[in-house]
Short mmCIF file of C-alpha atoms in Angstrom, two decimals:
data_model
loop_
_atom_site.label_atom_id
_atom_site.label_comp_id
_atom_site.label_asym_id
_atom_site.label_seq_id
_atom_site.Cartn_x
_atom_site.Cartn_y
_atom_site.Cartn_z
CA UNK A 91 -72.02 135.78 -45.95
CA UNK A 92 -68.42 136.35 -44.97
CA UNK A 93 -65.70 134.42 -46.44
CA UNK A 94 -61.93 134.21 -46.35
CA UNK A 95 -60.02 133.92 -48.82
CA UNK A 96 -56.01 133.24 -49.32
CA UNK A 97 -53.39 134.28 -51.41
CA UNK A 98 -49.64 133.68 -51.92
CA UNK A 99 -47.55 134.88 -48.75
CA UNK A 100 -50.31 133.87 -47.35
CA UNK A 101 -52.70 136.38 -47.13
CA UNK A 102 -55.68 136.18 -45.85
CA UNK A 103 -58.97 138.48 -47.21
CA UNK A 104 -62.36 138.27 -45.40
CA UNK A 105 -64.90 138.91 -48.60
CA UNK A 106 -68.92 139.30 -48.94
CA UNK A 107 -69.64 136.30 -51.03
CA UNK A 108 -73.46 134.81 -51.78
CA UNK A 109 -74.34 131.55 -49.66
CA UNK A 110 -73.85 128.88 -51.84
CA UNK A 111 -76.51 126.03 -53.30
CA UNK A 112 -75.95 122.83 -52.77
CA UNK A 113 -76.10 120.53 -56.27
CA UNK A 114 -78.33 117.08 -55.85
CA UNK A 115 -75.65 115.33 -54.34
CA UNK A 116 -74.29 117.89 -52.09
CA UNK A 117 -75.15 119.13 -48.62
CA UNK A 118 -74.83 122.96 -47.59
CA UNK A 119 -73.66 122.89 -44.20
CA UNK A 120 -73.44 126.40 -41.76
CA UNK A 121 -70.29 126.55 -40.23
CA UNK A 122 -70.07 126.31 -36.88
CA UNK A 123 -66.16 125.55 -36.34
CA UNK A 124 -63.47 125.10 -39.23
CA UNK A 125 -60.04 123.41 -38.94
CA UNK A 126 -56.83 124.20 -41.45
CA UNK A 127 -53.80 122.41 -42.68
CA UNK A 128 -50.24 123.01 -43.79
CA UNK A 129 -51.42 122.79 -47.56
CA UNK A 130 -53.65 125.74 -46.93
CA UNK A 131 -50.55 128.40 -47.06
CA UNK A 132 -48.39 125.92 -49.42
CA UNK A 133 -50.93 125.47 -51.82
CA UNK A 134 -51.56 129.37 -52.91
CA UNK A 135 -47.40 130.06 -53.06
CA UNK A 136 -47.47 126.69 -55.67
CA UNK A 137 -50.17 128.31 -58.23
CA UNK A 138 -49.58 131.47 -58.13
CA UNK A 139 -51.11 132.61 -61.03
CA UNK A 140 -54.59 131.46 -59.81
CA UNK A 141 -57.16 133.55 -57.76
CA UNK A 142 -57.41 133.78 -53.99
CA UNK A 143 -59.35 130.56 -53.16
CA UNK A 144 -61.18 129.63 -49.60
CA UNK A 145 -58.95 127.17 -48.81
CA UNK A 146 -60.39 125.53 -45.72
CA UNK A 147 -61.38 122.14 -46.28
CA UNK A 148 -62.48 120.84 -42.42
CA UNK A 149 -65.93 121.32 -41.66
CA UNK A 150 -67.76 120.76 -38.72
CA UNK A 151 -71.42 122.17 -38.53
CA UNK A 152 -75.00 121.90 -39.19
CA UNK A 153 -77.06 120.54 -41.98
CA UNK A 154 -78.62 123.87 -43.55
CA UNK A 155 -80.05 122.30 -47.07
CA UNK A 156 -79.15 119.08 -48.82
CA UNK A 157 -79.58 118.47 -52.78
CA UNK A 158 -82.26 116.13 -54.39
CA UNK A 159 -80.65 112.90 -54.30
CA UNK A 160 -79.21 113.22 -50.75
CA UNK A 161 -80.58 110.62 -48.54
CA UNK A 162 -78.88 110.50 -44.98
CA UNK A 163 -78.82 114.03 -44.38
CA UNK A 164 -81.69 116.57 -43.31
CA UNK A 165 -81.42 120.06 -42.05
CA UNK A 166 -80.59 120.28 -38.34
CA UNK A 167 -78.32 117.70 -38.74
CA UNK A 168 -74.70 118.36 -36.68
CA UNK A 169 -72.39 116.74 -39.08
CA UNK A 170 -68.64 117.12 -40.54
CA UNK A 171 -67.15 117.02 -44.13
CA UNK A 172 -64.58 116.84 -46.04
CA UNK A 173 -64.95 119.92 -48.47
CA UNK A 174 -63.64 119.24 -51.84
CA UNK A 175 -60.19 120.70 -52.45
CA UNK A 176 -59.02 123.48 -54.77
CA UNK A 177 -62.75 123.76 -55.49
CA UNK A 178 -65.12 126.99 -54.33
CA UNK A 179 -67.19 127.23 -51.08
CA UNK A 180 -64.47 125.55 -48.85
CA UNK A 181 -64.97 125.80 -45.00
CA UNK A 182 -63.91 128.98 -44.07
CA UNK A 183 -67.37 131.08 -44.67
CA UNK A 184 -70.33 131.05 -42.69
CA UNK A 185 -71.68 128.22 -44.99
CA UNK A 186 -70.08 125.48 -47.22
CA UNK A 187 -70.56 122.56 -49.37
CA UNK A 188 -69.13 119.28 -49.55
CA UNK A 189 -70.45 116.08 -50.90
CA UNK A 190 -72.32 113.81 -49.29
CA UNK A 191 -70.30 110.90 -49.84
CA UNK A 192 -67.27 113.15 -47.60
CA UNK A 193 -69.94 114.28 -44.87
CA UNK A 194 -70.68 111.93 -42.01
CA UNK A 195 -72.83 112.55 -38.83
CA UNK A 196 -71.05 113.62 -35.13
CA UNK A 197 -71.87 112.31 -31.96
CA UNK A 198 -73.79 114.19 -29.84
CA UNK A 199 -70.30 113.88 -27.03
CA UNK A 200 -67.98 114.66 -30.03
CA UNK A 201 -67.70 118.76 -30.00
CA UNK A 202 -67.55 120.91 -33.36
CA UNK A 203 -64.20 121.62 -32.57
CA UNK A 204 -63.03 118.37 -32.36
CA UNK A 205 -65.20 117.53 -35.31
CA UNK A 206 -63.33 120.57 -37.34
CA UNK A 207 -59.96 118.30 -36.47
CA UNK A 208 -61.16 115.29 -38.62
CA UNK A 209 -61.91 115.46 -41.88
CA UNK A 210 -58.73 115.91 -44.06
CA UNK A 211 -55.82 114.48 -41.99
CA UNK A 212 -57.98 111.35 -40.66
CA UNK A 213 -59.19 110.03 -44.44
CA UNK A 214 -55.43 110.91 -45.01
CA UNK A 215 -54.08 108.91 -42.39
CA UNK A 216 -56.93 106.02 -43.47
CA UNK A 217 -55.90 106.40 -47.61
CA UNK A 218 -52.71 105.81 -46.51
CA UNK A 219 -52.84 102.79 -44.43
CA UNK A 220 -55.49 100.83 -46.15
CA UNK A 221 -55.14 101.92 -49.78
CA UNK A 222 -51.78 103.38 -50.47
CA UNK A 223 -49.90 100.39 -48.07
CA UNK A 224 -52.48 97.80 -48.25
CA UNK A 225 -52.93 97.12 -44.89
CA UNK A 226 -55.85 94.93 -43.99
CA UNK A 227 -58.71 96.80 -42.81
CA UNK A 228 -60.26 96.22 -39.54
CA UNK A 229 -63.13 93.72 -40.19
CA UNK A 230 -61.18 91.75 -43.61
CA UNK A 231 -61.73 88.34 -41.97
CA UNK A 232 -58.74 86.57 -44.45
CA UNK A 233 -56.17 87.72 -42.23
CA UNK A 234 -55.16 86.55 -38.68
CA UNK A 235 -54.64 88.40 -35.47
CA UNK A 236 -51.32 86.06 -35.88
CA UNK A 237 -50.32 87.62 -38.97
CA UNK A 238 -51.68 91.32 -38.17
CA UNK A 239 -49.49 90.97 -35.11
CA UNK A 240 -46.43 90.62 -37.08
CA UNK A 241 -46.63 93.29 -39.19
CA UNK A 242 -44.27 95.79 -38.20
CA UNK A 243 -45.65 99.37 -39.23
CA UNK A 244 -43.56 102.85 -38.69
CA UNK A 245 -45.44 106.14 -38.87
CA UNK A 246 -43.21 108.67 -39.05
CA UNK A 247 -44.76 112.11 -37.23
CA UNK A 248 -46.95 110.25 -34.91
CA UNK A 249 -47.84 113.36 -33.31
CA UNK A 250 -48.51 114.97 -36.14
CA UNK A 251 -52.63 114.98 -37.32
CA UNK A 252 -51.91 112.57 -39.87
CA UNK A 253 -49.68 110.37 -37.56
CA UNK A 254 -52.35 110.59 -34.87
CA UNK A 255 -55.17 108.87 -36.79
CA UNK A 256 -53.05 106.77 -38.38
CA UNK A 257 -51.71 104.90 -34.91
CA UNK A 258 -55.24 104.46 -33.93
CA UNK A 259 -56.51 103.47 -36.93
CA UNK A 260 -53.44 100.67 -37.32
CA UNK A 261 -54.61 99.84 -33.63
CA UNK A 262 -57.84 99.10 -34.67
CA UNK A 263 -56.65 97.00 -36.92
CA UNK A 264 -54.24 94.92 -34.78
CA UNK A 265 -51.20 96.04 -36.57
CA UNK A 266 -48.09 95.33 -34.63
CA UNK A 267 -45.54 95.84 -33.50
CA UNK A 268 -46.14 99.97 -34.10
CA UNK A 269 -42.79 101.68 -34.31
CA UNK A 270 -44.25 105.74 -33.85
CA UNK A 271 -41.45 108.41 -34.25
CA UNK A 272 -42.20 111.80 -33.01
CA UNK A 273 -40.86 114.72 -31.07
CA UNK A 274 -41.70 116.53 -27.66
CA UNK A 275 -45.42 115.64 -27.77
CA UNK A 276 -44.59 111.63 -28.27
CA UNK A 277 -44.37 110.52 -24.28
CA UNK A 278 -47.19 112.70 -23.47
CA UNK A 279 -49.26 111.80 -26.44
CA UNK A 280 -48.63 109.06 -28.11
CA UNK A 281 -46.85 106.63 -25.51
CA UNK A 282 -50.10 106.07 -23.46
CA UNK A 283 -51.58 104.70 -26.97
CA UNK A 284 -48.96 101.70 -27.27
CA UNK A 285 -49.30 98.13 -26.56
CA UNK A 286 -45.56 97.31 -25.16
CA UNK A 287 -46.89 93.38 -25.03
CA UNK A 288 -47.16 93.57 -28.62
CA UNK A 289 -43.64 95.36 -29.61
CA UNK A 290 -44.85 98.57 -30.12
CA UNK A 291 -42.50 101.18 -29.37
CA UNK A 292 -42.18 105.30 -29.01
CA UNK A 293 -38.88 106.64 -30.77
CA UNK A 294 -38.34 110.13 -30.04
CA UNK A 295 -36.37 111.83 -33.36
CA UNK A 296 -34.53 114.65 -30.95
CA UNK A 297 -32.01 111.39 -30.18
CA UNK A 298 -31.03 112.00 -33.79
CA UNK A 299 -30.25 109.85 -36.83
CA UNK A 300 -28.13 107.09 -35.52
CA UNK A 301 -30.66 106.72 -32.39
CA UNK A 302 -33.78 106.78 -34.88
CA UNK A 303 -32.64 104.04 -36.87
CA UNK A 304 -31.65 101.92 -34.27
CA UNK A 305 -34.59 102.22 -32.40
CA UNK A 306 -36.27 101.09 -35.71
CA UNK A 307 -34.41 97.92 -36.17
CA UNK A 308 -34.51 96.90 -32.77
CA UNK A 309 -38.41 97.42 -33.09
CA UNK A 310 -39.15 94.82 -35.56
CA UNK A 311 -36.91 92.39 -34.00
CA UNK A 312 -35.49 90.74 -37.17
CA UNK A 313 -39.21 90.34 -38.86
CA UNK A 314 -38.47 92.13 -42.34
CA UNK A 315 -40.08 95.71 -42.10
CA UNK A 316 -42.33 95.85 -45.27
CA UNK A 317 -44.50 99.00 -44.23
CA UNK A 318 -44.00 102.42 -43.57
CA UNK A 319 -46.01 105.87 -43.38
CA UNK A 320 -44.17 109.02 -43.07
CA UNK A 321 -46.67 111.74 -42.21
CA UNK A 322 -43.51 114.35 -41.89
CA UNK A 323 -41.56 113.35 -45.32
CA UNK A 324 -38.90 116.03 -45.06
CA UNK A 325 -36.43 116.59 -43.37
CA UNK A 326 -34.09 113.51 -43.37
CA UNK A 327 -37.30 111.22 -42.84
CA UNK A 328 -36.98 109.42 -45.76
CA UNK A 329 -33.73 108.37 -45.41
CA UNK A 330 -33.89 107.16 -42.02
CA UNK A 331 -36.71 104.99 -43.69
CA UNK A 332 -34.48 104.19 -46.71
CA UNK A 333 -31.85 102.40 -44.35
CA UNK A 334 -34.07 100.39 -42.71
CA UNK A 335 -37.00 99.25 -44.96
CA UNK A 336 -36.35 95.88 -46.00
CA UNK A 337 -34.99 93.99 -49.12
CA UNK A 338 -38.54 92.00 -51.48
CA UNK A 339 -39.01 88.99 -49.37
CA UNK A 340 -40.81 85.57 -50.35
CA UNK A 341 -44.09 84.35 -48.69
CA UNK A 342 -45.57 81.49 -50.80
CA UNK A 343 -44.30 81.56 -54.34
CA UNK A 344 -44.92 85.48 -54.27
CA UNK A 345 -42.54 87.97 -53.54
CA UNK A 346 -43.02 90.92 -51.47
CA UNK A 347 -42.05 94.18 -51.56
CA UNK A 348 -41.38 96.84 -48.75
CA UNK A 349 -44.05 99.48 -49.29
CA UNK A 350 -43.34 103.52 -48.14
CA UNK A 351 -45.89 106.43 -48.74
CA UNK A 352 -45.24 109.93 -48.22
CA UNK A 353 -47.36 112.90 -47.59
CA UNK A 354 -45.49 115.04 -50.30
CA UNK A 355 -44.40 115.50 -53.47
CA UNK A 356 -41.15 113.98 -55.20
CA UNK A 357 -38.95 111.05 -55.33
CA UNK A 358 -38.06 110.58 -51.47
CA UNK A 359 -34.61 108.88 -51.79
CA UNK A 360 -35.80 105.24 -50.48
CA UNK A 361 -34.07 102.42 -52.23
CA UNK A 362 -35.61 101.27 -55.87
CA UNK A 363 -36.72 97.95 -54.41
CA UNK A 364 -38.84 99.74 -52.21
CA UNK A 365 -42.44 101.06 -53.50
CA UNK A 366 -42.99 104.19 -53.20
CA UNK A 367 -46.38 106.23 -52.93
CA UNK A 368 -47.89 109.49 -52.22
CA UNK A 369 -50.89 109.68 -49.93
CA UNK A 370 -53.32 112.28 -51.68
CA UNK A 371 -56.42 112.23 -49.73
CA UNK A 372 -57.91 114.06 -52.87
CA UNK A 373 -58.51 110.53 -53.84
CA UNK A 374 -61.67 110.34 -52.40
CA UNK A 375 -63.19 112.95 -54.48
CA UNK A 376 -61.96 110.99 -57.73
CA UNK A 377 -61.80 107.31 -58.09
CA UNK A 378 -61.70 106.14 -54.44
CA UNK A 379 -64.93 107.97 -53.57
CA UNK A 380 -66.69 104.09 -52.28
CA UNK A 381 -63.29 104.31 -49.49
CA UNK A 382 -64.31 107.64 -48.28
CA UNK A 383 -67.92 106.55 -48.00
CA UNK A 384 -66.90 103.86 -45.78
CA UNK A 385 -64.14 105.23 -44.05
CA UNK A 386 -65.79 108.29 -42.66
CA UNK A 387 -69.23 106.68 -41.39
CA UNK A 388 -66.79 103.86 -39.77
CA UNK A 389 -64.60 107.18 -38.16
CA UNK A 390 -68.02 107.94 -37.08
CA UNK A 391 -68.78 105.08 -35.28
CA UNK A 392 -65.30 104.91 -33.30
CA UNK A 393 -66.05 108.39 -32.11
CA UNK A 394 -69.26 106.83 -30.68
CA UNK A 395 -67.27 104.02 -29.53
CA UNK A 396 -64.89 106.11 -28.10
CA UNK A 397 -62.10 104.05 -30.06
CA UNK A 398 -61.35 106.83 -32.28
CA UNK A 399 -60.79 110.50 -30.96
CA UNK A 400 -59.62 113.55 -32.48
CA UNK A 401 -56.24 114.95 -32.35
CA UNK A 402 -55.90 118.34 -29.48
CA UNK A 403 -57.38 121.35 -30.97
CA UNK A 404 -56.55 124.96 -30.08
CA UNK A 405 -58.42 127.51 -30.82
CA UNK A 406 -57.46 130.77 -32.66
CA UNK A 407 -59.65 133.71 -31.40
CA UNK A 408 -61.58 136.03 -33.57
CA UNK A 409 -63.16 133.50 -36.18
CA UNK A 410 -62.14 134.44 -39.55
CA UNK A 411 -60.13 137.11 -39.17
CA UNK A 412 -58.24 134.46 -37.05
CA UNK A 413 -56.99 132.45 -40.36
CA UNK A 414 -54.10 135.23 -41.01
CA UNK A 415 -52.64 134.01 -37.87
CA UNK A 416 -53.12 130.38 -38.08
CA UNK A 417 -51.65 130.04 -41.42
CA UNK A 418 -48.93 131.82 -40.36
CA UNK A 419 -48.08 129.15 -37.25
CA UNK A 420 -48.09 126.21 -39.57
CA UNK A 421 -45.98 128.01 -41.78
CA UNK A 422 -43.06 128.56 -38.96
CA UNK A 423 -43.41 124.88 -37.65
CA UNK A 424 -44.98 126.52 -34.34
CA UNK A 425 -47.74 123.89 -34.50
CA UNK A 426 -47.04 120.71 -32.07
CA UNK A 427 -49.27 117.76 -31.55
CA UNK A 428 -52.05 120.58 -31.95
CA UNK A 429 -55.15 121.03 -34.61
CA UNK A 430 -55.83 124.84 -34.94
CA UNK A 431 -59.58 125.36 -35.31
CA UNK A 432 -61.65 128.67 -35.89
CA UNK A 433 -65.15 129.53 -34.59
CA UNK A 434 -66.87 131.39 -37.42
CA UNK A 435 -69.30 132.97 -35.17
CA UNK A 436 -66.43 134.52 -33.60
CA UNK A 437 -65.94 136.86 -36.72
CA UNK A 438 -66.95 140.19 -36.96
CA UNK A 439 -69.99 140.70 -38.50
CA UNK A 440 -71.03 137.23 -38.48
CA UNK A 441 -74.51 136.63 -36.44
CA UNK A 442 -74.61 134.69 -33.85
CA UNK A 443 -77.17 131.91 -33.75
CA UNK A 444 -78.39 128.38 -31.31
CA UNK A 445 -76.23 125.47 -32.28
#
């Protein structure tokens, strides 16, 4: 089969490579479309010293064999996955593997390409809300619409994938007032998603600083601001968060701190009596694997619902050999509000075949 493979710079090899077998608790999937993320060029120019790797990670395709203990999946199956990171046959080949813990079925109205936008950046946006923040999930019945209403939430990069899933996700769980910062795509994008009767608000970060964190405060109204997710983290984001995330306040006999988690590396420069986290959606491949079981088949349902949809995808012509380029957008920032996806039949010397 043909695979792609990436290296520091990046640089991008298409490679003959055997199809891969699934182990008893994996599924081998044929790839119809595959998405890709900023770590995909970041990640080979941090090890160095290691091996061009497939780094794709977003599948969206159909069920070609499944291991021995795999129970929800057959062959013919359209699905998507979340391919294990930093591990062989990732999502840019003709086939790849994932677990079946990270694979969930589509919709028959959902599209591979909008499929190929979900995997990575939605469980990210849903680690970060519900297990890195804490944030009540949609159907925990010990907390009130009252108290879900006043529960002021920034996402930082709300146009970003990440930022995307994570305002509809918060939605779904009635967290307000939503404070979403973003730039050019926000009124078009984001705006239409917000619930003015509840507080939330669009800040657009062009304003600048002084603007931003105004906008912020105003937001939440005098309510102490406890939560925040910052799907950009970079770039001065953290410390507009750092001057308005608020001082541990008491509920009860408990105290409570302000809670901020960040989609990279490194001590952000918020204030120590905030607590500070790193969203690492690897997480569900290690000891939060029961999260990403849920999380994904209840992703599923909202795209069935039509309560949950994927973020705009643009395709990148010529299937694999298509990667080079792609990697090379998110690299120089070019990529706004937009998911780039590749069509592996569109490679050469890939066969076409039904889907």
């Amino acid at each position: 089969m043909k695979e792609a493979i990436v290296a520091d710079g990046p640089q991008v090899q298409i490679i003959d490579s055997p199809i891969p077998s699934p182990n008893d608790d994996q599924v081998l999937i044929r790839v119809i479309v595959s998405g890709c993320n900023p770590k995909d060029w970041k990640l080979p120019g941090m090890m160095p010293d290691k091996p061009p790797l497939n780094q794709g990670d977003d599948i969206a395709g159909i069920v070609e064999k499944v291991g021995s203990r795999v129970w929800e999946f057959k062959p013919g199956d359209r699905v998507a996955a979340f391919h294990e990171m930093l591990t062989p046959h990732g999502s840019w080949a003709e086939y790849a593997v994932a677990w079946q813990h990270t694979t969930f079925h589509i919709p028959k109205e959902t599209s591979f390409e909008e499929a190929a936008a979900l995997p990575l950046a939605a469980m990210t946006a849903a680690v970060g809300l519900f297990s890195r923040l804490g944030l009540p999930e949609p159907w925990a019945k010990a907390v009130s619409d009252e108290e879900r209403q006043n529960t002021p939430l920034v996402i930082y990069g709300a146009s970003s994938a990440v930022g995307y899933y994570a305002l509809q996700l918060a939605k779904r769980s009635n967290i307000h007032p939503l404070i979403c910062i973003a730039g050019r795509a926000g009124g078009e994008r984001i705006a239409p998603l917000l619930d003015q009767d509840k507080g939330d608000v669009f800040i657009d970060y062009r304003e600048g600083e002084q603007a931003v964190v105004e906008g912020i405060k105003k937001a939440f109204n005098g309510r102490p601001l406890l939560h925040a997710l910052d799907a950009v983290s970079e770039k001065g984001t953290p410390e507009h968060l750092a001057q308005v995330l608020s001082q541990p306040v008491k509920k009860g006999d408990k105290e409570v701190r302000a809670k901020a988690t960040f989609v990279l590396f490194g001590k952000m420069g918020v204030p120590d009596f905030v607590d500070q986290s790193t969203t690492l959606v690897g997480s569900v491949h290690q000891d939060e694997k029961d999260f990403g079981y849920v999380w994904y088949r209840y992703m599923a349902r909202g795209l069935q619902e039509g309560w949950f949809k994927a973020q705009k995808t643009e395709v990148i012509p010529g299937g694999l050999a298509g990667v080079q380029e792609g990697l090379e957008r998110l690299k120089d920032g070019k990529a706004s509000a937009v998911k780039y996806v590749y069509r592996i039949q569109e490679t050469e010397g890939v066969e076409r075949s039904e889907e």
